Amino acid sequence: MYYFASDMHLGSGERAESLAREFRVVEWLEQVSADAEAIFIVGDLFDFWYEYKRVVPKGFTRLLGTLSVLCDRGVKIHFFVGNHDLWAYDYLRSECGVELHMAGETFDLYGHRVFVAHGDNLYVKAPFMLRFMNAGFRNGGVRWLFSHLLHPDVALRLGQYWSGQSRKAKDLTHCFLGEGEWLVQYARRKLENDPIDYFVFGHNHCAQVYPLTDSSTAVFLGEWIESPHYAVLEPSGRISLKEWPHDTRKTGNGLSPKTEH
């Protein structure tokens, strides 16, 4: 099995709320790792993450410990940076063992071409200011200045403020727009030159399986703040969205299907 989840936003909200969410994520990781070929965390695992050479943000010890233990056991974990944790460097790779991805990538999974990306910088017709901010935050010079001109306590407090304002600027969830979703538009454009079977996206906080063609489907992973969801790709090639935690009373096997293709 291949598992996918995104947008946990650990660190957002009150501490008790974030800690409860961290426990849910850890529980999910431990359960799905039992039969996982790989686990894909598709961005915004943290509400804000920034690494200095010898300093990382306080907290998240239960999650980081679980990632380390699972990787030590040989479970492959892919982490794609999102717009809230794009300033990840080497810590998650060197200390925890995860495979870090700075941009979307295509994988061959059970004979299917699967494109995985957080999606924040894939806007086909992004306004100038959004493109400018995306380029700026990913710029090495900007990162250097942020690291060297600000004390870590100030930098992290400022980053957490930015992340909180970014999240508050839009609704936590929104009604899925179908063809109006810009990630759907991106997928259709990519399909013109690249035969992708499944697109797996985070970022828009919608939990949705959306057929693009008879042979291609876009999967949106939702969020874990109010309505935790994840996707699973089975050896048969079927992909589905599921809620977490499962209500075993509904199915008898711990799996509560949401939508599938």
PDB file of C-alpha atoms in Angstrom:
ATOM      1  CA  MET A   1       0.000   0.000   0.000  1.00  0.00           C
ATOM      2  CA  TYR A   2       1.022   3.602  -0.630  1.00  0.00           C
ATOM      3  CA  TYR A   3      -0.356   6.227   1.735  1.00  0.00           C
ATOM      4  CA  PHE A   4      -0.695   9.984   1.237  1.00  0.00           C
ATOM      5  CA  ALA A   5      -1.660  12.812   3.612  1.00  0.00           C
ATOM      6  CA  SER A   6      -1.061  16.549   3.869  1.00  0.00           C
ATOM      7  CA  ASP A   7      -1.883  19.793   5.644  1.00  0.00           C
ATOM      8  CA  MET A   8      -1.623  18.757   9.277  1.00  0.00           C
ATOM      9  CA  HIS A   9      -0.466  22.293  10.200  1.00  0.00           C
ATOM     10  CA  LEU A  10       1.096  21.182  13.466  1.00  0.00           C
ATOM     11  CA  GLY A  11       1.741  24.182  15.680  1.00  0.00           C
ATOM     12  CA  SER A  12      -1.365  26.084  14.609  1.00  0.00           C
ATOM     13  CA  GLY A  13      -4.047  27.005  17.116  1.00  0.00           C
ATOM     14  CA  GLU A  14      -3.785  26.540  20.862  1.00  0.00           C
ATOM     15  CA  ARG A  15      -1.029  24.257  22.144  1.00  0.00           C
ATOM     16  CA  ALA A  16      -3.463  21.622  23.427  1.00  0.00           C
ATOM     17  CA  GLU A  17      -5.248  21.571  20.078  1.00  0.00           C
ATOM     18  CA  SER A  18      -1.983  21.179  18.152  1.00  0.00           C
ATOM     19  CA  LEU A  19      -0.780  18.472  20.521  1.00  0.00           C
ATOM     20  CA  ALA A  20      -3.999  16.485  20.062  1.00  0.00           C
ATOM     21  CA  ARG A  21      -3.534  16.763  16.290  1.00  0.00           C
ATOM     22  CA  GLU A  22       0.059  15.572  16.643  1.00  0.00           C
ATOM     23  CA  PHE A  23      -1.138  12.497  18.541  1.00  0.00           C
ATOM     24  CA  ARG A  24      -3.592  11.751  15.712  1.00  0.00           C
ATOM     25  CA  VAL A  25      -0.854  12.047  13.102  1.00  0.00           C
ATOM     26  CA  VAL A  26       1.480   9.799  15.097  1.00  0.00           C
ATOM     27  CA  GLU A  27      -1.273   7.205  15.561  1.00  0.00           C
ATOM     28  CA  TRP A  28      -1.979   7.270  11.805  1.00  0.00           C
ATOM     29  CA  LEU A  29       1.709   6.877  10.925  1.00  0.00           C
ATOM     30  CA  GLU A  30       2.104   3.942  13.281  1.00  0.00           C
ATOM     31  CA  GLN A  31      -0.975   2.165  11.939  1.00  0.00           C
ATOM     32  CA  VAL A  32      -0.409   2.599   8.193  1.00  0.00           C
ATOM     33  CA  SER A  33       3.302   1.764   8.486  1.00  0.00           C
ATOM     34  CA  ALA A  34       2.315  -1.872   9.129  1.00  0.00           C
ATOM     35  CA  ASP A  35       1.706  -2.512   5.418  1.00  0.00           C
ATOM     36  CA  ALA A  36       3.110   0.624   3.765  1.00  0.00           C
ATOM     37  CA  GLU A  37       5.346   0.387   0.716  1.00  0.00           C
ATOM     38  CA  ALA A  38       5.885   4.101   1.360  1.00  0.00           C
ATOM     39  CA  ILE A  39       4.210   7.031   3.106  1.00  0.00           C
ATOM     40  CA  PHE A  40       3.938  10.397   1.365  1.00  0.00           C
ATOM     41  CA  ILE A  41       3.517  13.533   3.489  1.00  0.00           C
ATOM     42  CA  VAL A  42       2.513  16.097   0.894  1.00  0.00           C
ATOM     43  CA  GLY A  43       3.329  19.426   2.511  1.00  0.00           C
ATOM     44  CA  ASP A  44       2.263  21.709   5.366  1.00  0.00           C
ATOM     45  CA  LEU A  45       2.978  19.075   7.964  1.00  0.00           C
ATOM     46  CA  PHE A  46       3.953  22.047  10.126  1.00  0.00           C
ATOM     47  CA  ASP A  47       2.221  25.408  10.286  1.00  0.00           C
ATOM     48  CA  PHE A  48       5.713  26.904  10.246  1.00  0.00           C
ATOM     49  CA  TRP A  49       9.096  25.221  10.028  1.00  0.00           C
ATOM     50  CA  TYR A  50      12.509  26.828   9.703  1.00  0.00           C
ATOM     51  CA  GLU A  51      15.911  25.254  10.220  1.00  0.00           C
ATOM     52  CA  TYR A  52      19.144  26.899  11.157  1.00  0.00           C
ATOM     53  CA  LYS A  53      22.341  24.890  10.877  1.00  0.00           C
ATOM     54  CA  ARG A  54      22.162  23.941  14.565  1.00  0.00           C
ATOM     55  CA  VAL A  55      18.661  25.096  15.574  1.00  0.00           C
ATOM     56  CA  VAL A  56      15.208  23.714  14.744  1.00  0.00           C
ATOM     57  CA  PRO A  57      11.787  24.817  16.027  1.00  0.00           C
ATOM     58  CA  LYS A  58      10.775  23.780  19.529  1.00  0.00           C
ATOM     59  CA  GLY A  59       8.199  21.013  19.830  1.00  0.00           C
ATOM     60  CA  PHE A  60       6.907  18.178  17.643  1.00  0.00           C
ATOM     61  CA  THR A  61       9.080  15.637  19.495  1.00  0.00           C
ATOM     62  CA  ARG A  62       6.456  12.874  19.314  1.00  0.00           C
ATOM     63  CA  LEU A  63       6.164  13.262  15.561  1.00  0.00           C
ATOM     64  CA  LEU A  64       9.897  13.561  14.915  1.00  0.00           C
ATOM     65  CA  GLY A  65      10.587  10.547  17.112  1.00  0.00           C
ATOM     66  CA  THR A  66       7.970   8.491  15.269  1.00  0.00           C
ATOM     67  CA  LEU A  67       9.360   9.473  11.861  1.00  0.00           C
ATOM     68  CA  SER A  68      12.835   8.459  13.029  1.00  0.00           C
ATOM     69  CA  VAL A  69      11.699   5.111  14.409  1.00  0.00           C
ATOM     70  CA  LEU A  70       9.746   4.226  11.276  1.00  0.00           C
ATOM     71  CA  CYS A  71      12.617   5.183   8.972  1.00  0.00           C
ATOM     72  CA  ASP A  72      15.008   3.155  11.149  1.00  0.00           C
ATOM     73  CA  ARG A  73      12.678   0.177  10.621  1.00  0.00           C
ATOM     74  CA  GLY A  74      12.994   0.603   6.869  1.00  0.00           C
ATOM     75  CA  VAL A  75       9.683   2.366   6.191  1.00  0.00           C
ATOM     76  CA  LYS A  76      10.202   4.819   3.325  1.00  0.00           C
ATOM     77  CA  ILE A  77       8.726   8.233   4.101  1.00  0.00           C
ATOM     78  CA  HIS A  78       8.615  10.987   1.475  1.00  0.00           C
ATOM     79  CA  PHE A  79       8.187  14.556   2.666  1.00  0.00           C
ATOM     80  CA  PHE A  80       7.195  17.261   0.163  1.00  0.00           C
ATOM     81  CA  VAL A  81       7.641  20.799   1.409  1.00  0.00           C
ATOM     82  CA  GLY A  82       4.566  23.017   1.366  1.00  0.00           C
ATOM     83  CA  ASN A  83       4.214  26.771   1.565  1.00  0.00           C
ATOM     84  CA  HIS A  84       4.171  26.602   5.385  1.00  0.00           C
ATOM     85  CA  ASP A  85       7.262  24.396   5.745  1.00  0.00           C
ATOM     86  CA  LEU A  86       9.219  25.177   2.581  1.00  0.00           C
ATOM     87  CA  TRP A  87      12.256  26.260   4.612  1.00  0.00           C
ATOM     88  CA  ALA A  88      13.172  22.688   5.476  1.00  0.00           C
ATOM     89  CA  TYR A  89      16.805  21.870   4.832  1.00  0.00           C
ATOM     90  CA  ASP A  90      18.687  18.790   6.004  1.00  0.00           C
ATOM     91  CA  TYR A  91      17.374  18.067   9.511  1.00  0.00           C
ATOM     92  CA  LEU A  92      14.412  15.895   8.558  1.00  0.00           C
ATOM     93  CA  ARG A  93      16.605  13.945   6.160  1.00  0.00           C
ATOM     94  CA  SER A  94      19.743  13.554   8.256  1.00  0.00           C
ATOM     95  CA  GLU A  95      18.166  13.182  11.716  1.00  0.00           C
ATOM     96  CA  CYS A  96      14.859  11.472  10.922  1.00  0.00           C
ATOM     97  CA  GLY A  97      15.689   9.687   7.683  1.00  0.00           C
ATOM     98  CA  VAL A  98      12.844  10.993   5.523  1.00  0.00           C
ATOM     99  CA  GLU A  99      13.324  11.636   1.812  1.00  0.00           C
ATOM    100  CA  LEU A 100      12.908  15.358   1.230  1.00  0.00           C
ATOM    101  CA  HIS A 101      11.334  16.748  -1.959  1.00  0.00           C
ATOM    102  CA  MET A 102      11.452  20.453  -2.788  1.00  0.00           C
ATOM    103  CA  ALA A 103       9.147  20.205  -5.823  1.00  0.00           C
ATOM    104  CA  GLY A 104       6.562  17.883  -7.344  1.00  0.00           C
ATOM    105  CA  GLU A 105       7.766  14.542  -8.691  1.00  0.00           C
ATOM    106  CA  THR A 106       6.372  11.639 -10.681  1.00  0.00           C
ATOM    107  CA  PHE A 107       6.594   8.084  -9.313  1.00  0.00           C
ATOM    108  CA  ASP A 108       5.869   4.666 -10.800  1.00  0.00           C
ATOM    109  CA  LEU A 109       3.634   3.016  -8.188  1.00  0.00           C
ATOM    110  CA  TYR A 110       2.087  -0.385  -8.925  1.00  0.00           C
ATOM    111  CA  GLY A 111       2.571   0.318 -12.624  1.00  0.00           C
ATOM    112  CA  HIS A 112       0.816   3.708 -12.477  1.00  0.00           C
ATOM    113  CA  ARG A 113       2.375   7.111 -13.072  1.00  0.00           C
ATOM    114  CA  VAL A 114       1.611   9.192  -9.974  1.00  0.00           C
ATOM    115  CA  PHE A 115       2.479  12.883  -9.805  1.00  0.00           C
ATOM    116  CA  VAL A 116       2.774  14.150  -6.214  1.00  0.00           C
ATOM    117  CA  ALA A 117       3.050  17.821  -5.232  1.00  0.00           C
ATOM    118  CA  HIS A 118       1.826  20.107  -2.484  1.00  0.00           C
ATOM    119  CA  GLY A 119       0.587  22.439  -5.179  1.00  0.00           C
ATOM    120  CA  ASP A 120       1.065  25.933  -3.778  1.00  0.00           C
ATOM    121  CA  ASN A 121       3.357  27.064  -6.602  1.00  0.00           C
ATOM    122  CA  LEU A 122       1.568  25.365  -9.503  1.00  0.00           C
ATOM    123  CA  TYR A 123      -0.980  28.104 -10.138  1.00  0.00           C
ATOM    124  CA  VAL A 124      -1.333  28.316 -13.934  1.00  0.00           C
ATOM    125  CA  LYS A 125      -2.309  32.004 -13.955  1.00  0.00           C
ATOM    126  CA  ALA A 126      -0.891  33.179 -10.647  1.00  0.00           C
ATOM    127  CA  PRO A 127      -1.116  36.924  -9.910  1.00  0.00           C
ATOM    128  CA  PHE A 128       2.213  38.748 -10.006  1.00  0.00           C
ATOM    129  CA  MET A 129       2.344  39.264  -6.231  1.00  0.00           C
ATOM    130  CA  LEU A 130       1.803  35.553  -5.542  1.00  0.00           C
ATOM    131  CA  ARG A 131       4.522  34.593  -8.026  1.00  0.00           C
ATOM    132  CA  PHE A 132       6.820  37.222  -6.493  1.00  0.00           C
ATOM    133  CA  MET A 133       6.263  35.909  -2.959  1.00  0.00           C
ATOM    134  CA  ASN A 134       6.755  32.277  -4.010  1.00  0.00           C
ATOM    135  CA  ALA A 135      10.016  33.147  -5.748  1.00  0.00           C
ATOM    136  CA  GLY A 136      11.167  35.266  -2.812  1.00  0.00           C
ATOM    137  CA  PHE A 137      10.510  32.671  -0.130  1.00  0.00           C
ATOM    138  CA  ARG A 138      12.358  30.051  -2.193  1.00  0.00           C
ATOM    139  CA  ASN A 139      15.310  32.328  -2.899  1.00  0.00           C
ATOM    140  CA  GLY A 140      18.601  31.336  -1.280  1.00  0.00           C
ATOM    141  CA  GLY A 141      19.546  34.956  -0.628  1.00  0.00           C
ATOM    142  CA  VAL A 142      16.324  35.629   1.236  1.00  0.00           C
ATOM    143  CA  ARG A 143      16.882  32.518   3.344  1.00  0.00           C
ATOM    144  CA  TRP A 144      20.462  33.622   4.124  1.00  0.00           C
ATOM    145  CA  LEU A 145      19.308  37.069   5.241  1.00  0.00           C
ATOM    146  CA  PHE A 146      16.521  35.578   7.375  1.00  0.00           C
ATOM    147  CA  SER A 147      19.037  33.228   9.023  1.00  0.00           C
ATOM    148  CA  HIS A 148      21.842  35.702   9.632  1.00  0.00           C
ATOM    149  CA  LEU A 149      20.093  38.972  10.435  1.00  0.00           C
ATOM    150  CA  LEU A 150      17.515  37.708  12.922  1.00  0.00           C
ATOM    151  CA  HIS A 151      17.929  35.891  16.228  1.00  0.00           C
ATOM    152  CA  PRO A 152      16.183  32.475  16.054  1.00  0.00           C
ATOM    153  CA  ASP A 153      13.590  33.507  18.668  1.00  0.00           C
ATOM    154  CA  VAL A 154      12.669  36.576  16.613  1.00  0.00           C
ATOM    155  CA  ALA A 155      12.787  34.736  13.274  1.00  0.00           C
ATOM    156  CA  LEU A 156      10.577  31.884  14.442  1.00  0.00           C
ATOM    157  CA  ARG A 157       8.071  34.234  16.083  1.00  0.00           C
ATOM    158  CA  LEU A 158       7.918  36.266  12.870  1.00  0.00           C
ATOM    159  CA  GLY A 159       7.526  33.126  10.764  1.00  0.00           C
ATOM    160  CA  GLN A 160       4.736  31.810  12.961  1.00  0.00           C
ATOM    161  CA  TYR A 161       2.954  35.157  12.637  1.00  0.00           C
ATOM    162  CA  TRP A 162       3.257  35.057   8.823  1.00  0.00           C
ATOM    163  CA  SER A 163       1.957  31.502   8.719  1.00  0.00           C
ATOM    164  CA  GLY A 164      -0.972  32.335  10.945  1.00  0.00           C
ATOM    165  CA  GLN A 165      -1.902  35.353   8.829  1.00  0.00           C
ATOM    166  CA  SER A 166      -1.626  33.280   5.638  1.00  0.00           C
ATOM    167  CA  ARG A 167      -3.980  30.655   7.032  1.00  0.00           C
ATOM    168  CA  LYS A 168      -6.460  33.248   8.311  1.00  0.00           C
ATOM    169  CA  ALA A 169      -6.523  35.000   4.929  1.00  0.00           C
ATOM    170  CA  LYS A 170      -8.573  32.143   3.483  1.00  0.00           C
ATOM    171  CA  ASP A 171     -11.237  29.809   4.815  1.00  0.00           C
ATOM    172  CA  LEU A 172      -9.999  26.586   6.365  1.00  0.00           C
ATOM    173  CA  THR A 173     -12.079  24.649   3.873  1.00  0.00           C
ATOM    174  CA  HIS A 174     -13.901  25.739   0.750  1.00  0.00           C
ATOM    175  CA  CYS A 175     -16.366  24.175  -1.613  1.00  0.00           C
ATOM    176  CA  PHE A 176     -14.549  22.189  -4.265  1.00  0.00           C
ATOM    177  CA  LEU A 177     -14.751  24.131  -7.537  1.00  0.00           C
ATOM    178  CA  GLY A 178     -14.231  21.307 -10.029  1.00  0.00           C
ATOM    179  CA  GLU A 179     -12.912  22.813 -13.255  1.00  0.00           C
ATOM    180  CA  GLY A 180     -12.559  26.102 -11.407  1.00  0.00           C
ATOM    181  CA  GLU A 181      -9.792  24.674  -9.200  1.00  0.00           C
ATOM    182  CA  TRP A 182      -6.447  25.929 -10.458  1.00  0.00           C
ATOM    183  CA  LEU A 183      -4.782  22.617  -9.580  1.00  0.00           C
ATOM    184  CA  VAL A 184      -7.293  20.884 -11.855  1.00  0.00           C
ATOM    185  CA  GLN A 185      -6.316  23.364 -14.559  1.00  0.00           C
ATOM    186  CA  TYR A 186      -2.643  22.629 -13.907  1.00  0.00           C
ATOM    187  CA  ALA A 187      -3.271  18.879 -14.157  1.00  0.00           C
ATOM    188  CA  ARG A 188      -5.109  19.236 -17.459  1.00  0.00           C
ATOM    189  CA  ARG A 189      -2.275  21.298 -18.881  1.00  0.00           C
ATOM    190  CA  LYS A 190       0.320  18.770 -17.739  1.00  0.00           C
ATOM    191  CA  LEU A 191      -1.693  15.936 -19.279  1.00  0.00           C
ATOM    192  CA  GLU A 192      -1.219  17.480 -22.708  1.00  0.00           C
ATOM    193  CA  ASN A 193       2.412  16.290 -22.703  1.00  0.00           C
ATOM    194  CA  ASP A 194       2.680  13.846 -19.830  1.00  0.00           C
ATOM    195  CA  PRO A 195       0.421  10.788 -19.362  1.00  0.00           C
ATOM    196  CA  ILE A 196      -0.186  10.852 -15.598  1.00  0.00           C
ATOM    197  CA  ASP A 197      -2.573   8.305 -14.102  1.00  0.00           C
ATOM    198  CA  TYR A 198      -2.976  10.000 -10.722  1.00  0.00           C
ATOM    199  CA  PHE A 199      -2.289  13.529  -9.508  1.00  0.00           C
ATOM    200  CA  VAL A 200      -2.014  13.784  -5.719  1.00  0.00           C
ATOM    201  CA  PHE A 201      -2.247  17.310  -4.305  1.00  0.00           C
ATOM    202  CA  GLY A 202      -2.452  19.021  -0.942  1.00  0.00           C
ATOM    203  CA  HIS A 203      -2.804  22.738  -0.258  1.00  0.00           C
ATOM    204  CA  ASN A 204      -6.447  23.501  -1.107  1.00  0.00           C
ATOM    205  CA  HIS A 205      -7.829  21.668   1.983  1.00  0.00           C
ATOM    206  CA  CYS A 206     -10.456  19.846  -0.085  1.00  0.00           C
ATOM    207  CA  ALA A 207     -10.835  16.074   0.319  1.00  0.00           C
ATOM    208  CA  GLN A 208     -11.875  15.025  -3.156  1.00  0.00           C
ATOM    209  CA  VAL A 209     -11.267  12.428  -5.871  1.00  0.00           C
ATOM    210  CA  TYR A 210     -11.864  14.144  -9.208  1.00  0.00           C
ATOM    211  CA  PRO A 211     -11.772  12.247 -12.549  1.00  0.00           C
ATOM    212  CA  LEU A 212      -9.966  14.221 -15.260  1.00  0.00           C
ATOM    213  CA  THR A 213     -10.262  11.707 -18.103  1.00  0.00           C
ATOM    214  CA  ASP A 214     -11.112   8.038 -18.434  1.00  0.00           C
ATOM    215  CA  SER A 215      -7.514   7.239 -17.477  1.00  0.00           C
ATOM    216  CA  SER A 216      -6.443  10.105 -15.209  1.00  0.00           C
ATOM    217  CA  THR A 217      -7.665  11.256 -11.781  1.00  0.00           C
ATOM    218  CA  ALA A 218      -6.788  14.100  -9.420  1.00  0.00           C
ATOM    219  CA  VAL A 219      -6.799  13.350  -5.691  1.00  0.00           C
ATOM    220  CA  PHE A 220      -6.992  16.220  -3.187  1.00  0.00           C
ATOM    221  CA  LEU A 221      -5.937  15.199   0.302  1.00  0.00           C
ATOM    222  CA  GLY A 222      -7.907  17.611   2.483  1.00  0.00           C
ATOM    223  CA  GLU A 223      -6.657  18.807   5.886  1.00  0.00           C
ATOM    224  CA  TRP A 224      -6.222  17.548   9.447  1.00  0.00           C
ATOM    225  CA  ILE A 225      -7.365  20.586  11.445  1.00  0.00           C
ATOM    226  CA  GLU A 226     -11.092  19.835  11.314  1.00  0.00           C
ATOM    227  CA  SER A 227     -11.573  16.786   9.064  1.00  0.00           C
ATOM    228  CA  PRO A 228      -8.535  14.485   8.787  1.00  0.00           C
ATOM    229  CA  HIS A 229      -8.343  12.496   5.553  1.00  0.00           C
ATOM    230  CA  TYR A 230      -5.714  10.489   3.741  1.00  0.00           C
ATOM    231  CA  ALA A 231      -5.458   8.591   0.462  1.00  0.00           C
ATOM    232  CA  VAL A 232      -4.392   5.005  -0.130  1.00  0.00           C
ATOM    233  CA  LEU A 233      -3.244   3.428  -3.383  1.00  0.00           C
ATOM    234  CA  GLU A 234      -3.810  -0.327  -3.372  1.00  0.00           C
ATOM    235  CA  PRO A 235      -1.847  -2.939  -5.380  1.00  0.00           C
ATOM    236  CA  SER A 236      -4.882  -3.301  -7.658  1.00  0.00           C
ATOM    237  CA  GLY A 237      -4.385   0.315  -8.727  1.00  0.00           C
ATOM    238  CA  ARG A 238      -7.495   1.582  -6.916  1.00  0.00           C
ATOM    239  CA  ILE A 239      -7.018   4.867  -5.078  1.00  0.00           C
ATOM    240  CA  SER A 240      -9.418   6.087  -2.401  1.00  0.00           C
ATOM    241  CA  LEU A 241      -9.806   8.741   0.271  1.00  0.00           C
ATOM    242  CA  LYS A 242     -10.457   7.715   3.848  1.00  0.00           C
ATOM    243  CA  GLU A 243     -11.241   9.530   7.055  1.00  0.00           C
ATOM    244  CA  TRP A 244      -9.107   9.323  10.180  1.00  0.00           C
ATOM    245  CA  PRO A 245      -9.756   7.995  12.721  1.00  0.00           C
ATOM    246  CA  HIS A 246     -11.769   5.155  11.248  1.00  0.00           C
ATOM    247  CA  ASP A 247     -15.171   4.182  12.580  1.00  0.00           C
ATOM    248  CA  THR A 248     -14.746   0.407  12.723  1.00  0.00           C
ATOM    249  CA  ARG A 249     -18.437  -0.029  13.501  1.00  0.00           C
ATOM    250  CA  LYS A 250     -19.254   0.997   9.907  1.00  0.00           C
ATOM    251  CA  THR A 251     -17.068  -1.455   8.024  1.00  0.00           C
ATOM    252  CA  GLY A 252     -15.767  -4.015  10.485  1.00  0.00           C
ATOM    253  CA  ASN A 253     -12.212  -3.733   9.104  1.00  0.00           C
ATOM    254  CA  GLY A 254     -11.138  -0.297  10.301  1.00  0.00           C
ATOM    255  CA  LEU A 255     -11.508   1.281   6.865  1.00  0.00           C
ATOM    256  CA  SER A 256     -14.103   3.953   6.227  1.00  0.00           C
ATOM    257  CA  PRO A 257     -14.131   4.729   2.498  1.00  0.00           C
ATOM    258  CA  LYS A 258     -14.732   8.332   1.458  1.00  0.00           C
ATOM    259  CA  THR A 259     -14.417   8.384  -2.325  1.00  0.00           C
ATOM    260  CA  GLU A 260     -12.458   6.221  -4.687  1.00  0.00           C
ATOM    261  CA  HIS A 261     -11.469   5.612  -8.265  1.00  0.00           C
TER     262      HIS A 261
END
